[in-house]
Amino acid sequence: MQKKDGKWFTRKKGAMLVLTLCLVGAAAATTYYAVDLSDTAQEPAKEHMVDLNESPVETEAEAVISSEAEANLASQANEMDVDPKSLAGGNRQIRAEQETAGQETEAETEGMETEKVSSGQVNAVVSPTVSFASTQELQWPVAGKVLMDYSMDSTVYFATLDQYKYNPALIFGAEEGAQVVSAAKGIVDSITTNDETGTTIRMNLGDQYTLIYGQLENVAVAEGDVVERGQLLGYVAQPTKYYCKEGTNLYFAMEKDGAAEDPFLYLE
């Protein structure tokens, strides 16, 4: 009986040993498989980490520029005591508003130009106009007397020239420096100088009438001026070599359509 019990115990002990070895082997196999799976799962993650760290040159340059911009904004923010982020947002808003304003201004300008063209508006220089009727009277242009009368029908004697010739003007004897005024409203066409009448003003009265003032000095008007009746034109000058013997005078002539007219007939 004891023999049988010894054999059973021995078999039981052997079975337990085998079972223990099987359990240990299974545990070892399970651990190895888990470690292998962990290594396999970590390899893609490592590869992914490498890809993220390998940045292209352009990305690094952009990062440098971005850092410098942030530094500048931060510096401005420190000086103005504001948040750099709000400063950056404000700059973007200002740029957007400026672009919008520029687009609106261009659109308004184009619209105005289109409106002008469509309405036929043209910028034109409006020239002043004057008029003179044959019934109007002329103001005496200088204080003095008629030294030589108008004469286009017959010749008159010119003492300085010692000859007879036609006289297309009135020659008023006047003191040197006497004021000469405009006999009628008109526009100064020209101011010239010649040997016979010295400094001479031609004035357009309108309706093809012209007045001519000669033997002047210190002229008070300019070409293109609109001169009112009685306005100062200048002063009586020393006589030219054509009128030395006649003395100081005002040469006063009138034309209609380019032909001589007797100004005495128009004097008031």
XYZ file of C-alpha atoms in Angstrom:
268
model
C 0.000 0.000 0.000
C 2.782 2.374 0.814
C 4.395 1.548 -2.534
C 1.294 2.529 -4.407
C 1.006 5.761 -2.503
C 4.651 6.579 -3.273
C 4.189 5.990 -6.988
C 1.053 8.159 -7.072
C 2.798 10.991 -5.308
C 5.719 10.722 -7.646
C 3.447 10.877 -10.710
C 1.486 13.774 -9.219
C 4.652 15.699 -8.505
C 5.918 15.110 -12.042
C 2.639 16.271 -13.510
C 2.761 19.422 -11.454
C 6.327 20.097 -12.589
C 5.369 19.657 -16.226
C 2.372 21.947 -15.743
C 4.572 24.551 -14.098
C 7.078 24.426 -16.965
C 4.239 24.813 -19.476
C 2.918 27.838 -17.637
C 6.381 29.408 -17.478
C 6.899 28.823 -21.212
C 3.534 30.283 -22.081
C 4.272 33.367 -20.008
C 7.659 33.806 -21.683
C 6.125 33.479 -25.144
C 3.428 36.000 -24.290
C 6.012 38.517 -23.011
C 8.174 38.159 -26.142
C 5.195 38.673 -28.422
C 4.097 41.793 -26.521
C 7.628 43.282 -26.674
C 7.853 42.551 -30.405
C 4.519 44.275 -31.052
C 5.635 47.306 -29.044
C 8.850 47.650 -31.076
C 6.947 47.269 -34.323
C 4.449 49.981 -33.333
C 7.220 52.392 -32.267
C 9.122 52.239 -35.587
C 6.476 54.228 -37.636
C 6.217 56.722 -34.797
C 10.017 57.264 -34.871
C 9.923 57.651 -38.643
C 7.089 60.194 -38.279
C 9.062 62.132 -35.683
C 12.049 62.300 -38.033
C 9.865 63.639 -40.857
C 8.492 66.365 -38.607
C 11.944 67.484 -37.501
C 13.306 67.636 -41.059
C 11.907 71.102 -42.104
C 12.579 72.491 -45.600
C 14.805 75.551 -46.030
C 11.877 77.731 -47.026
C 9.994 76.853 -43.801
C 13.016 77.781 -41.674
C 13.359 81.105 -43.557
C 9.703 81.831 -43.047
C 10.066 81.046 -39.377
C 12.985 83.513 -39.113
C 11.000 86.245 -40.878
C 7.973 85.530 -38.711
C 10.135 85.728 -35.589
C 11.604 89.069 -36.705
C 8.123 90.423 -37.454
C 6.879 89.305 -34.062
C 9.917 90.934 -32.445
C 9.231 94.222 -34.254
C 5.597 94.117 -33.228
C 6.585 93.355 -29.680
C 8.997 96.321 -29.704
C 6.277 98.629 -31.012
C 3.852 97.248 -28.470
C 6.308 97.922 -25.622
C 6.742 101.528 -26.791
C 2.984 102.076 -27.052
C 2.078 99.835 -24.116
C -0.289 97.639 -26.110
C -0.685 93.978 -26.828
C 1.495 92.859 -29.812
C -1.324 90.666 -31.090
C -3.736 93.569 -31.093
C -1.099 95.712 -32.862
C -0.688 93.123 -35.593
C -4.421 92.892 -36.005
C -4.667 96.695 -36.153
C -2.031 96.885 -38.888
C -3.910 94.336 -40.948
C -7.141 96.278 -40.440
C -5.462 99.574 -41.467
C -4.044 97.995 -44.626
C -7.450 96.596 -45.488
C -9.118 99.980 -44.908
C -6.484 101.748 -47.046
C -6.981 99.299 -49.890
C -10.749 99.727 -49.663
C -10.444 103.539 -49.612
C -8.113 103.467 -52.626
C -10.534 101.307 -54.570
C -13.440 103.606 -53.664
C -11.451 106.720 -54.722
C -10.547 105.171 -58.065
C -14.158 104.190 -58.632
C -15.379 107.697 -57.775
C -12.801 109.289 -60.112
C -13.743 106.985 -62.957
C -17.402 107.699 -62.306
C -16.855 111.470 -62.385
C -14.862 111.253 -65.611
C -17.531 109.076 -67.186
C -20.244 111.469 -66.046
C -18.379 114.450 -67.539
C -17.936 112.669 -70.851
C -21.548 111.499 -70.969
C -22.897 114.952 -70.127
C -20.612 116.610 -72.658
C -18.918 118.893 -70.136
C -15.754 120.493 -71.519
C -13.379 122.761 -69.613
C -13.014 125.861 -71.754
C -11.348 129.198 -71.170
C -13.964 131.937 -71.440
C -12.495 135.081 -73.012
C -13.853 138.441 -71.843
C -15.928 140.345 -74.372
C -16.530 144.065 -74.864
C -18.786 146.024 -77.188
C -18.884 149.531 -78.632
C -21.681 151.186 -80.589
C -21.272 154.008 -83.078
C -23.552 156.136 -80.907
C -21.322 155.860 -77.831
C -19.140 158.752 -76.754
C -15.455 158.710 -75.848
C -14.035 160.311 -72.734
C -11.237 162.823 -73.277
C -8.086 160.765 -72.656
C -5.859 163.604 -71.430
C -6.144 167.148 -70.159
C -5.037 169.372 -73.031
C -6.014 170.905 -76.345
C -5.991 169.566 -79.894
C -2.602 170.400 -81.341
C -3.143 168.729 -84.729
C -6.494 167.655 -86.097
C -7.391 164.369 -87.756
C -7.087 164.703 -91.536
C -7.363 161.882 -94.039
C -9.029 163.978 -96.773
C -6.199 166.446 -97.113
C -2.591 166.734 -95.975
C -1.460 168.799 -93.000
C 1.909 170.316 -92.186
C 4.250 168.511 -89.745
C 6.748 171.063 -88.478
C 9.386 168.592 -87.264
C 9.328 166.677 -90.556
C 8.841 169.920 -92.499
C 6.369 168.209 -94.780
C 2.703 167.812 -95.517
C 1.059 164.419 -95.047
C -2.147 162.809 -93.935
C -2.811 162.625 -90.213
C -4.819 159.560 -89.047
C -4.941 160.687 -85.398
C -5.668 163.535 -83.044
C -2.535 165.080 -81.541
C -3.336 166.449 -78.090
C -0.870 168.970 -76.701
C -0.224 167.996 -73.038
C 2.377 168.438 -70.355
C 4.981 165.731 -69.851
C 3.846 163.409 -67.068
C 0.152 164.198 -67.531
C -2.190 161.274 -66.842
C -3.626 159.384 -69.807
C -6.896 157.510 -69.151
C -8.959 155.068 -71.187
C -11.544 156.835 -73.364
C -13.799 153.721 -73.317
C -13.962 150.239 -71.872
C -11.820 147.795 -73.796
C -9.244 145.002 -73.790
C -5.537 145.735 -74.208
C -4.500 143.982 -77.421
C -0.849 145.026 -77.466
C 1.758 147.321 -75.953
C 4.583 148.123 -78.400
C 7.273 150.726 -79.023
C 8.129 152.381 -82.350
C 10.131 155.399 -83.537
C 7.141 157.563 -84.468
C 4.709 157.206 -81.552
C 7.001 155.719 -78.877
C 5.307 153.416 -76.369
C 1.906 152.662 -77.874
C -1.201 150.857 -76.571
C -3.754 149.255 -78.907
C -7.095 148.613 -77.245
C -9.974 146.544 -78.609
C -13.349 148.163 -77.893
C -15.380 145.406 -79.535
C -17.500 145.462 -82.696
C -14.334 146.046 -84.793
C -13.479 149.352 -83.057
C -9.912 150.021 -81.887
C -8.289 152.922 -80.004
C -4.557 153.697 -80.197
C -2.678 155.689 -77.541
C 0.895 156.804 -78.330
C 3.741 158.864 -76.794
C 3.331 157.119 -73.369
C 5.567 156.247 -70.435
C 5.088 154.322 -67.168
C 2.290 152.192 -68.616
C -0.118 151.010 -65.897
C -1.825 148.147 -67.779
C -0.755 144.888 -69.418
C -1.705 142.991 -72.534
C -4.980 141.141 -72.061
C -6.238 143.454 -69.325
C -9.880 144.516 -69.394
C -9.720 148.271 -68.856
C -12.661 150.337 -67.675
C -13.598 153.756 -69.032
C -11.564 156.433 -67.222
C -8.967 153.925 -65.910
C -5.331 155.092 -65.863
C -3.257 153.834 -68.803
C -0.004 155.708 -68.267
C 1.584 159.133 -68.578
C 2.620 161.534 -71.364
C 6.276 160.996 -72.293
C 8.823 163.249 -73.978
C 8.044 163.533 -77.705
C 9.755 161.253 -80.191
C 12.024 162.666 -82.911
C 8.983 162.895 -85.202
C 7.343 165.498 -82.927
C 10.205 167.513 -81.447
C 8.876 170.877 -82.678
C 5.263 170.005 -81.909
C 6.227 169.379 -78.271
C 4.924 166.873 -75.725
C 1.686 165.312 -76.870
C -0.658 162.334 -76.838
C -1.130 160.466 -80.102
C -4.797 159.383 -80.136
C -6.201 157.389 -83.081
C -9.318 155.325 -83.781
C -9.977 152.531 -86.288
C -13.097 150.737 -87.508
C -12.522 147.449 -89.352
C -8.854 148.448 -89.686
C -9.615 151.800 -91.380
C -8.948 155.182 -89.751
C -11.871 156.962 -88.057
C -11.991 160.536 -86.774
C -11.941 160.148 -82.961
C -12.993 163.772 -82.538
C -16.481 162.846 -83.787
C -16.905 160.473 -80.821
C -15.568 162.714 -78.058
C -18.133 163.822 -75.497
